[in-house]
Amino acid sequence: MKNFAEDVIIEVFEEIKNVNPDFCKCEKCRRDVIALALTKIRGRYACSPEGEIFARVEQSDRQVRADALFAVMEALEIVTKYPHHSEDDSLSKK
Ligand SMILES: [Zn+2]
């Protein structure tokens, strides 16, 4: 089954990372940001079925896009501050 929320997050992320030269482009950080942003947007839409998010995304619902953008920016900030790519995993093991 397709994950619509993830599609939006990835799309927004691809847009943002290009205007954010400081952000590490490695695959690990990319996945961290997407996973984090996804968690955030899922929390926000916890009460809505995935299909509803998709319907709104299809209509280019500006609120959904704005929420996705916000989630990605927050995630970017966190991952930039605490990147997982080169740490020894002892500090921020989840
Ligand atoms: Zn990295």
PDB file of N, CA and C and ligand atoms in Angstrom:
ATOM      1  N   MET A   1       0.836  -1.201   0.000  1.00  0.00           N
ATOM      2  CA  MET A   1       0.000   0.000   0.000  1.00  0.00           C
ATOM      3  C   MET A   1       0.872   1.253   0.000  1.00  0.00           C
ATOM      4  N   LYS A   2       0.463   2.196  -0.764  1.00  0.00           N
ATOM      5  CA  LYS A   2       1.235   3.410  -0.912  1.00  0.00           C
ATOM      6  C   LYS A   2       1.116   4.294   0.323  1.00  0.00           C
ATOM      7  N   ASN A   3       2.207   4.888   0.644  1.00  0.00           N
ATOM      8  CA  ASN A   3       2.210   5.769   1.798  1.00  0.00           C
ATOM      9  C   ASN A   3       2.174   7.222   1.338  1.00  0.00           C
ATOM     10  N   PHE A   4       0.986   7.795   1.388  1.00  0.00           N
ATOM     11  CA  PHE A   4       0.796   9.130   0.816  1.00  0.00           C
ATOM     12  C   PHE A   4       1.483  10.207   1.635  1.00  0.00           C
ATOM     13  N   ALA A   5       1.402  10.041   2.946  1.00  0.00           N
ATOM     14  CA  ALA A   5       2.049  11.035   3.794  1.00  0.00           C
ATOM     15  C   ALA A   5       3.541  11.079   3.482  1.00  0.00           C
ATOM     16  N   GLU A   6       4.124   9.895   3.275  1.00  0.00           N
ATOM     17  CA  GLU A   6       5.550   9.826   2.997  1.00  0.00           C
ATOM     18  C   GLU A   6       5.877  10.498   1.657  1.00  0.00           C
ATOM     19  N   ASP A   7       4.999  10.292   0.678  1.00  0.00           N
ATOM     20  CA  ASP A   7       5.207  10.929  -0.628  1.00  0.00           C
ATOM     21  C   ASP A   7       5.300  12.437  -0.505  1.00  0.00           C
ATOM     22  N   VAL A   8       4.384  13.001   0.262  1.00  0.00           N
ATOM     23  CA  VAL A   8       4.386  14.461   0.429  1.00  0.00           C
ATOM     24  C   VAL A   8       5.655  14.905   1.131  1.00  0.00           C
ATOM     25  N   ILE A   9       6.009  14.184   2.188  1.00  0.00           N
ATOM     26  CA  ILE A   9       7.210  14.530   2.946  1.00  0.00           C
ATOM     27  C   ILE A   9       8.441  14.510   2.043  1.00  0.00           C
ATOM     28  N   ILE A  10       8.579  13.440   1.264  1.00  0.00           N
ATOM     29  CA  ILE A  10       9.750  13.318   0.391  1.00  0.00           C
ATOM     30  C   ILE A  10       9.774  14.444  -0.634  1.00  0.00           C
ATOM     31  N   GLU A  11       8.620  14.727  -1.184  1.00  0.00           N
ATOM     32  CA  GLU A  11       8.532  15.798  -2.182  1.00  0.00           C
ATOM     33  C   GLU A  11       8.975  17.135  -1.588  1.00  0.00           C
ATOM     34  N   VAL A  12       8.430  17.428  -0.425  1.00  0.00           N
ATOM     35  CA  VAL A  12       8.777  18.688   0.234  1.00  0.00           C
ATOM     36  C   VAL A  12      10.256  18.706   0.613  1.00  0.00           C
ATOM     37  N   PHE A  13      10.729  17.568   1.096  1.00  0.00           N
ATOM     38  CA  PHE A  13      12.132  17.474   1.486  1.00  0.00           C
ATOM     39  C   PHE A  13      13.058  17.744   0.303  1.00  0.00           C
ATOM     40  N   GLU A  14      12.740  17.157  -0.831  1.00  0.00           N
ATOM     41  CA  GLU A  14      13.574  17.353  -2.019  1.00  0.00           C
ATOM     42  C   GLU A  14      13.636  18.835  -2.410  1.00  0.00           C
ATOM     43  N   GLU A  15      12.530  19.534  -2.207  1.00  0.00           N
ATOM     44  CA  GLU A  15      12.508  20.964  -2.499  1.00  0.00           C
ATOM     45  C   GLU A  15      13.378  21.740  -1.516  1.00  0.00           C
ATOM     46  N   ILE A  16      13.204  21.402  -0.243  1.00  0.00           N
ATOM     47  CA  ILE A  16      13.879  22.164   0.807  1.00  0.00           C
ATOM     48  C   ILE A  16      15.386  21.957   0.823  1.00  0.00           C
ATOM     49  N   LYS A  17      15.822  20.725   0.634  1.00  0.00           N
ATOM     50  CA  LYS A  17      17.251  20.447   0.803  1.00  0.00           C
ATOM     51  C   LYS A  17      18.101  21.241  -0.190  1.00  0.00           C
ATOM     52  N   ASN A  18      17.518  21.600  -1.311  1.00  0.00           N
ATOM     53  CA  ASN A  18      18.266  22.373  -2.301  1.00  0.00           C
ATOM     54  C   ASN A  18      18.477  23.821  -1.896  1.00  0.00           C
ATOM     55  N   VAL A  19      17.586  24.327  -1.066  1.00  0.00           N
ATOM     56  CA  VAL A  19      17.753  25.699  -0.597  1.00  0.00           C
ATOM     57  C   VAL A  19      18.426  25.720   0.762  1.00  0.00           C
ATOM     58  N   ASN A  20      18.866  24.552   1.196  1.00  0.00           N
ATOM     59  CA  ASN A  20      19.501  24.444   2.502  1.00  0.00           C
ATOM     60  C   ASN A  20      20.874  23.795   2.354  1.00  0.00           C
ATOM     61  N   PRO A  21      21.857  24.558   1.894  1.00  0.00           N
ATOM     62  CA  PRO A  21      23.167  23.999   1.554  1.00  0.00           C
ATOM     63  C   PRO A  21      23.899  23.416   2.750  1.00  0.00           C
ATOM     64  N   ASP A  22      23.514  23.809   3.951  1.00  0.00           N
ATOM     65  CA  ASP A  22      24.198  23.305   5.138  1.00  0.00           C
ATOM     66  C   ASP A  22      23.839  21.867   5.448  1.00  0.00           C
ATOM     67  N   PHE A  23      22.731  21.454   4.902  1.00  0.00           N
ATOM     68  CA  PHE A  23      22.270  20.132   5.273  1.00  0.00           C
ATOM     69  C   PHE A  23      23.095  19.028   4.634  1.00  0.00           C
ATOM     70  N   CYS A  24      23.473  18.063   5.450  1.00  0.00           N
ATOM     71  CA  CYS A  24      24.228  16.910   4.982  1.00  0.00           C
ATOM     72  C   CYS A  24      23.383  16.116   3.983  1.00  0.00           C
ATOM     73  N   LYS A  25      24.012  15.758   2.875  1.00  0.00           N
ATOM     74  CA  LYS A  25      23.250  15.104   1.804  1.00  0.00           C
ATOM     75  C   LYS A  25      23.357  13.576   1.845  1.00  0.00           C
ATOM     76  N   CYS A  26      23.953  13.053   2.893  1.00  0.00           N
ATOM     77  CA  CYS A  26      24.145  11.609   2.905  1.00  0.00           C
ATOM     78  C   CYS A  26      22.814  10.883   3.111  1.00  0.00           C
ATOM     79  N   GLU A  27      22.811   9.625   2.735  1.00  0.00           N
ATOM     80  CA  GLU A  27      21.580   8.844   2.726  1.00  0.00           C
ATOM     81  C   GLU A  27      21.021   8.657   4.140  1.00  0.00           C
ATOM     82  N   LYS A  28      21.921   8.534   5.094  1.00  0.00           N
ATOM     83  CA  LYS A  28      21.500   8.331   6.479  1.00  0.00           C
ATOM     84  C   LYS A  28      20.721   9.548   6.993  1.00  0.00           C
ATOM     85  N   CYS A  29      21.245  10.722   6.750  1.00  0.00           N
ATOM     86  CA  CYS A  29      20.587  11.941   7.209  1.00  0.00           C
ATOM     87  C   CYS A  29      19.267  12.150   6.467  1.00  0.00           C
ATOM     88  N   ARG A  30      19.283  11.846   5.193  1.00  0.00           N
ATOM     89  CA  ARG A  30      18.068  11.973   4.398  1.00  0.00           C
ATOM     90  C   ARG A  30      16.958  11.106   4.990  1.00  0.00           C
ATOM     91  N   ARG A  31      17.313   9.872   5.292  1.00  0.00           N
ATOM     92  CA  ARG A  31      16.307   8.957   5.841  1.00  0.00           C
ATOM     93  C   ARG A  31      15.853   9.389   7.228  1.00  0.00           C
ATOM     94  N   ASP A  32      16.788   9.910   8.009  1.00  0.00           N
ATOM     95  CA  ASP A  32      16.448  10.395   9.349  1.00  0.00           C
ATOM     96  C   ASP A  32      15.431  11.533   9.271  1.00  0.00           C
ATOM     97  N   VAL A  33      15.681  12.460   8.367  1.00  0.00           N
ATOM     98  CA  VAL A  33      14.784  13.607   8.236  1.00  0.00           C
ATOM     99  C   VAL A  33      13.400  13.153   7.797  1.00  0.00           C
ATOM    100  N   ILE A  34      13.361  12.286   6.822  1.00  0.00           N
ATOM    101  CA  ILE A  34      12.073  11.822   6.317  1.00  0.00           C
ATOM    102  C   ILE A  34      11.305  11.058   7.394  1.00  0.00           C
ATOM    103  N   ALA A  35      12.012  10.204   8.119  1.00  0.00           N
ATOM    104  CA  ALA A  35      11.364   9.428   9.171  1.00  0.00           C
ATOM    105  C   ALA A  35      10.827  10.335  10.274  1.00  0.00           C
ATOM    106  N   LEU A  36      11.638  11.322  10.648  1.00  0.00           N
ATOM    107  CA  LEU A  36      11.234  12.251  11.704  1.00  0.00           C
ATOM    108  C   LEU A  36      10.034  13.093  11.279  1.00  0.00           C
ATOM    109  N   ALA A  37      10.126  13.617  10.074  1.00  0.00           N
ATOM    110  CA  ALA A  37       9.044  14.456   9.564  1.00  0.00           C
ATOM    111  C   ALA A  37       7.752  13.652   9.449  1.00  0.00           C
ATOM    112  N   LEU A  38       7.907  12.417   9.065  1.00  0.00           N
ATOM    113  CA  LEU A  38       6.754  11.538   8.922  1.00  0.00           C
ATOM    114  C   LEU A  38       6.077  11.317  10.273  1.00  0.00           C
ATOM    115  N   THR A  39       6.891  11.111  11.292  1.00  0.00           N
ATOM    116  CA  THR A  39       6.357  10.930  12.640  1.00  0.00           C
ATOM    117  C   THR A  39       5.578  12.169  13.069  1.00  0.00           C
ATOM    118  N   LYS A  40       6.144  13.321  12.756  1.00  0.00           N
ATOM    119  CA  LYS A  40       5.497  14.577  13.140  1.00  0.00           C
ATOM    120  C   LYS A  40       4.166  14.771  12.417  1.00  0.00           C
ATOM    121  N   ILE A  41       4.166  14.525  11.138  1.00  0.00           N
ATOM    122  CA  ILE A  41       2.936  14.772  10.395  1.00  0.00           C
ATOM    123  C   ILE A  41       1.884  13.705  10.715  1.00  0.00           C
ATOM    124  N   ARG A  42       2.343  12.503  11.028  1.00  0.00           N
ATOM    125  CA  ARG A  42       1.422  11.454  11.446  1.00  0.00           C
ATOM    126  C   ARG A  42       0.737  11.842  12.745  1.00  0.00           C
ATOM    127  N   GLY A  43       1.516  12.425  13.645  1.00  0.00           N
ATOM    128  CA  GLY A  43       0.957  12.838  14.916  1.00  0.00           C
ATOM    129  C   GLY A  43      -0.111  13.904  14.706  1.00  0.00           C
ATOM    130  N   ARG A  44       0.185  14.787  13.767  1.00  0.00           N
ATOM    131  CA  ARG A  44      -0.735  15.881  13.481  1.00  0.00           C
ATOM    132  C   ARG A  44      -2.038  15.381  12.868  1.00  0.00           C
ATOM    133  N   TYR A  45      -1.910  14.326  12.069  1.00  0.00           N
ATOM    134  CA  TYR A  45      -3.100  13.809  11.390  1.00  0.00           C
ATOM    135  C   TYR A  45      -3.529  12.464  11.974  1.00  0.00           C
ATOM    136  N   ALA A  46      -3.217  12.273  13.235  1.00  0.00           N
ATOM    137  CA  ALA A  46      -3.482  10.985  13.867  1.00  0.00           C
ATOM    138  C   ALA A  46      -4.945  10.582  13.765  1.00  0.00           C
ATOM    139  N   CYS A  47      -5.822  11.563  13.744  1.00  0.00           N
ATOM    140  CA  CYS A  47      -7.250  11.263  13.744  1.00  0.00           C
ATOM    141  C   CYS A  47      -7.823  11.105  12.333  1.00  0.00           C
ATOM    142  N   SER A  48      -7.028  11.419  11.325  1.00  0.00           N
ATOM    143  CA  SER A  48      -7.558  11.307   9.971  1.00  0.00           C
ATOM    144  C   SER A  48      -7.049  10.037   9.309  1.00  0.00           C
ATOM    145  N   PRO A  49      -7.904   9.389   8.562  1.00  0.00           N
ATOM    146  CA  PRO A  49      -7.435   8.238   7.802  1.00  0.00           C
ATOM    147  C   PRO A  49      -6.462   8.690   6.717  1.00  0.00           C
ATOM    148  N   GLU A  50      -5.524   7.811   6.384  1.00  0.00           N
ATOM    149  CA  GLU A  50      -4.516   8.141   5.375  1.00  0.00           C
ATOM    150  C   GLU A  50      -5.172   8.619   4.082  1.00  0.00           C
ATOM    151  N   GLY A  51      -6.296   8.009   3.732  1.00  0.00           N
ATOM    152  CA  GLY A  51      -6.991   8.375   2.508  1.00  0.00           C
ATOM    153  C   GLY A  51      -7.419   9.827   2.486  1.00  0.00           C
ATOM    154  N   GLU A  52      -7.737  10.327   3.658  1.00  0.00           N
ATOM    155  CA  GLU A  52      -8.159  11.730   3.722  1.00  0.00           C
ATOM    156  C   GLU A  52      -6.995  12.665   3.453  1.00  0.00           C
ATOM    157  N   ILE A  53      -5.833  12.302   3.984  1.00  0.00           N
ATOM    158  CA  ILE A  53      -4.636  13.107   3.719  1.00  0.00           C
ATOM    159  C   ILE A  53      -4.374  13.112   2.227  1.00  0.00           C
ATOM    160  N   PHE A  54      -4.484  11.935   1.628  1.00  0.00           N
ATOM    161  CA  PHE A  54      -4.238  11.817   0.193  1.00  0.00           C
ATOM    162  C   PHE A  54      -5.201  12.682  -0.601  1.00  0.00           C
ATOM    163  N   ALA A  55      -6.474  12.632  -0.235  1.00  0.00           N
ATOM    164  CA  ALA A  55      -7.473  13.432  -0.927  1.00  0.00           C
ATOM    165  C   ALA A  55      -7.117  14.908  -0.866  1.00  0.00           C
ATOM    166  N   ARG A  56      -6.656  15.328   0.298  1.00  0.00           N
ATOM    167  CA  ARG A  56      -6.301  16.738   0.454  1.00  0.00           C
ATOM    168  C   ARG A  56      -5.038  17.070  -0.319  1.00  0.00           C
ATOM    169  N   VAL A  57      -4.101  16.123  -0.334  1.00  0.00           N
ATOM    170  CA  VAL A  57      -2.863  16.351  -1.076  1.00  0.00           C
ATOM    171  C   VAL A  57      -3.158  16.450  -2.564  1.00  0.00           C
ATOM    172  N   GLU A  58      -4.037  15.579  -3.030  1.00  0.00           N
ATOM    173  CA  GLU A  58      -4.437  15.574  -4.437  1.00  0.00           C
ATOM    174  C   GLU A  58      -4.980  16.931  -4.845  1.00  0.00           C
ATOM    175  N   GLN A  59      -5.696  17.544  -3.936  1.00  0.00           N
ATOM    176  CA  GLN A  59      -6.251  18.867  -4.221  1.00  0.00           C
ATOM    177  C   GLN A  59      -5.230  19.970  -3.940  1.00  0.00           C
ATOM    178  N   SER A  60      -3.997  19.541  -3.705  1.00  0.00           N
ATOM    179  CA  SER A  60      -2.949  20.492  -3.346  1.00  0.00           C
ATOM    180  C   SER A  60      -3.377  21.361  -2.180  1.00  0.00           C
ATOM    181  N   ASP A  61      -3.969  20.709  -1.216  1.00  0.00           N
ATOM    182  CA  ASP A  61      -4.398  21.410  -0.018  1.00  0.00           C
ATOM    183  C   ASP A  61      -3.213  22.158   0.599  1.00  0.00           C
ATOM    184  N   ARG A  62      -3.369  23.445   0.716  1.00  0.00           N
ATOM    185  CA  ARG A  62      -2.235  24.257   1.178  1.00  0.00           C
ATOM    186  C   ARG A  62      -1.893  23.990   2.622  1.00  0.00           C
ATOM    187  N   GLN A  63      -2.890  23.606   3.405  1.00  0.00           N
ATOM    188  CA  GLN A  63      -2.612  23.340   4.800  1.00  0.00           C
ATOM    189  C   GLN A  63      -1.751  22.086   4.951  1.00  0.00           C
ATOM    190  N   VAL A  64      -2.077  21.065   4.162  1.00  0.00           N
ATOM    191  CA  VAL A  64      -1.279  19.837   4.223  1.00  0.00           C
ATOM    192  C   VAL A  64       0.159  20.118   3.799  1.00  0.00           C
ATOM    193  N   ARG A  65       0.311  20.875   2.731  1.00  0.00           N
ATOM    194  CA  ARG A  65       1.655  21.216   2.253  1.00  0.00           C
ATOM    195  C   ARG A  65       2.412  22.027   3.307  1.00  0.00           C
ATOM    196  N   ALA A  66       1.699  22.950   3.917  1.00  0.00           N
ATOM    197  CA  ALA A  66       2.330  23.784   4.936  1.00  0.00           C
ATOM    198  C   ALA A  66       2.747  22.945   6.136  1.00  0.00           C
ATOM    199  N   ASP A  67       1.898  22.006   6.520  1.00  0.00           N
ATOM    200  CA  ASP A  67       2.223  21.130   7.642  1.00  0.00           C
ATOM    201  C   ASP A  67       3.423  20.256   7.309  1.00  0.00           C
ATOM    202  N   ALA A  68       3.449  19.755   6.078  1.00  0.00           N
ATOM    203  CA  ALA A  68       4.562  18.916   5.646  1.00  0.00           C
ATOM    204  C   ALA A  68       5.853  19.726   5.645  1.00  0.00           C
ATOM    205  N   LEU A  69       5.769  20.937   5.142  1.00  0.00           N
ATOM    206  CA  LEU A  69       6.925  21.822   5.091  1.00  0.00           C
ATOM    207  C   LEU A  69       7.462  22.080   6.492  1.00  0.00           C
ATOM    208  N   PHE A  70       6.558  22.350   7.382  1.00  0.00           N
ATOM    209  CA  PHE A  70       6.935  22.639   8.763  1.00  0.00           C
ATOM    210  C   PHE A  70       7.587  21.415   9.410  1.00  0.00           C
ATOM    211  N   ALA A  71       6.988  20.261   9.187  1.00  0.00           N
ATOM    212  CA  ALA A  71       7.520  19.016   9.751  1.00  0.00           C
ATOM    213  C   ALA A  71       8.922  18.738   9.220  1.00  0.00           C
ATOM    214  N   VAL A  72       9.111  18.957   7.918  1.00  0.00           N
ATOM    215  CA  VAL A  72      10.422  18.703   7.309  1.00  0.00           C
ATOM    216  C   VAL A  72      11.459  19.690   7.835  1.00  0.00           C
ATOM    217  N   MET A  73      11.067  20.934   7.973  1.00  0.00           N
ATOM    218  CA  MET A  73      12.016  21.933   8.462  1.00  0.00           C
ATOM    219  C   MET A  73      12.441  21.652   9.892  1.00  0.00           C
ATOM    220  N   GLU A  74      11.495  21.226  10.698  1.00  0.00           N
ATOM    221  CA  GLU A  74      11.821  20.863  12.081  1.00  0.00           C
ATOM    222  C   GLU A  74      12.765  19.673  12.112  1.00  0.00           C
ATOM    223  N   ALA A  75      12.434  18.680  11.297  1.00  0.00           N
ATOM    224  CA  ALA A  75      13.257  17.472  11.243  1.00  0.00           C
ATOM    225  C   ALA A  75      14.664  17.795  10.747  1.00  0.00           C
ATOM    226  N   LEU A  76      14.746  18.668   9.749  1.00  0.00           N
ATOM    227  CA  LEU A  76      16.041  19.086   9.207  1.00  0.00           C
ATOM    228  C   LEU A  76      16.904  19.716  10.295  1.00  0.00           C
ATOM    229  N   GLU A  77      16.264  20.548  11.071  1.00  0.00           N
ATOM    230  CA  GLU A  77      16.976  21.249  12.119  1.00  0.00           C
ATOM    231  C   GLU A  77      17.532  20.268  13.148  1.00  0.00           C
ATOM    232  N   ILE A  78      16.704  19.308  13.521  1.00  0.00           N
ATOM    233  CA  ILE A  78      17.112  18.313  14.517  1.00  0.00           C
ATOM    234  C   ILE A  78      18.242  17.443  13.985  1.00  0.00           C
ATOM    235  N   VAL A  79      18.081  16.963  12.760  1.00  0.00           N
ATOM    236  CA  VAL A  79      19.097  16.070  12.193  1.00  0.00           C
ATOM    237  C   VAL A  79      20.412  16.815  11.943  1.00  0.00           C
ATOM    238  N   THR A  80      20.316  18.090  11.587  1.00  0.00           N
ATOM    239  CA  THR A  80      21.523  18.889  11.374  1.00  0.00           C
ATOM    240  C   THR A  80      22.268  19.082  12.692  1.00  0.00           C
ATOM    241  N   LYS A  81      21.505  19.245  13.759  1.00  0.00           N
ATOM    242  CA  LYS A  81      22.104  19.431  15.074  1.00  0.00           C
ATOM    243  C   LYS A  81      22.666  18.124  15.625  1.00  0.00           C
ATOM    244  N   TYR A  82      21.913  17.067  15.422  1.00  0.00           N
ATOM    245  CA  TYR A  82      22.317  15.764  15.944  1.00  0.00           C
ATOM    246  C   TYR A  82      22.354  14.713  14.849  1.00  0.00           C
ATOM    247  N   PRO A  83      23.319  14.835  13.949  1.00  0.00           N
ATOM    248  CA  PRO A  83      23.378  13.862  12.846  1.00  0.00           C
ATOM    249  C   PRO A  83      23.752  12.476  13.349  1.00  0.00           C
ATOM    250  N   HIS A  84      23.216  11.482  12.694  1.00  0.00           N
ATOM    251  CA  HIS A  84      23.490  10.102  13.100  1.00  0.00           C
ATOM    252  C   HIS A  84      24.558   9.428  12.244  1.00  0.00           C
ATOM    253  N   HIS A  85      25.016  10.140  11.211  1.00  0.00           N
ATOM    254  CA  HIS A  85      25.885   9.476  10.247  1.00  0.00           C
ATOM    255  C   HIS A  85      27.250   9.079  10.786  1.00  0.00           C
ATOM    256  N   SER A  86      27.778   9.841  11.743  1.00  0.00           N
ATOM    257  CA  SER A  86      29.151   9.549  12.158  1.00  0.00           C
ATOM    258  C   SER A  86      29.306   9.381  13.670  1.00  0.00           C
ATOM    259  N   GLU A  87      28.220   9.364  14.363  1.00  0.00           N
ATOM    260  CA  GLU A  87      28.317   9.246  15.815  1.00  0.00           C
ATOM    261  C   GLU A  87      28.574   7.788  16.210  1.00  0.00           C
ATOM    262  N   ASP A  88      28.868   7.581  17.466  1.00  0.00           N
ATOM    263  CA  ASP A  88      29.134   6.203  17.898  1.00  0.00           C
ATOM    264  C   ASP A  88      27.877   5.562  18.488  1.00  0.00           C
ATOM    265  N   ASP A  89      26.769   6.258  18.332  1.00  0.00           N
ATOM    266  CA  ASP A  89      25.474   5.710  18.739  1.00  0.00           C
ATOM    267  C   ASP A  89      25.255   5.661  20.236  1.00  0.00           C
ATOM    268  N   SER A  90      26.229   6.104  21.002  1.00  0.00           N
ATOM    269  CA  SER A  90      26.072   5.967  22.448  1.00  0.00           C
ATOM    270  C   SER A  90      25.277   7.121  23.035  1.00  0.00           C
ATOM    271  N   LEU A  91      25.204   8.232  22.299  1.00  0.00           N
ATOM    272  CA  LEU A  91      24.560   9.408  22.856  1.00  0.00           C
ATOM    273  C   LEU A  91      23.059   9.475  22.619  1.00  0.00           C
ATOM    274  N   SER A  92      22.669   9.068  21.449  1.00  0.00           N
ATOM    275  CA  SER A  92      21.260   9.278  21.115  1.00  0.00           C
ATOM    276  C   SER A  92      20.588   8.008  20.607  1.00  0.00           C
ATOM    277  N   LYS A  93      20.906   6.946  21.232  1.00  0.00           N
ATOM    278  CA  LYS A  93      20.288   5.678  20.827  1.00  0.00           C
ATOM    279  C   LYS A  93      18.803   5.745  21.156  1.00  0.00           C
ATOM    280  N   LYS A  94      17.999   5.331  20.209  1.00  0.00           N
ATOM    281  CA  LYS A  94      16.569   5.412  20.446  1.00  0.00           C
ATOM    282  C   LYS A  94      15.988   4.055  20.808  1.00  0.00           C
TER     283      LYS A  94
HETATM  284 ZN    ZN B   1      24.888  12.763   6.987  1.00  0.00          ZN
END
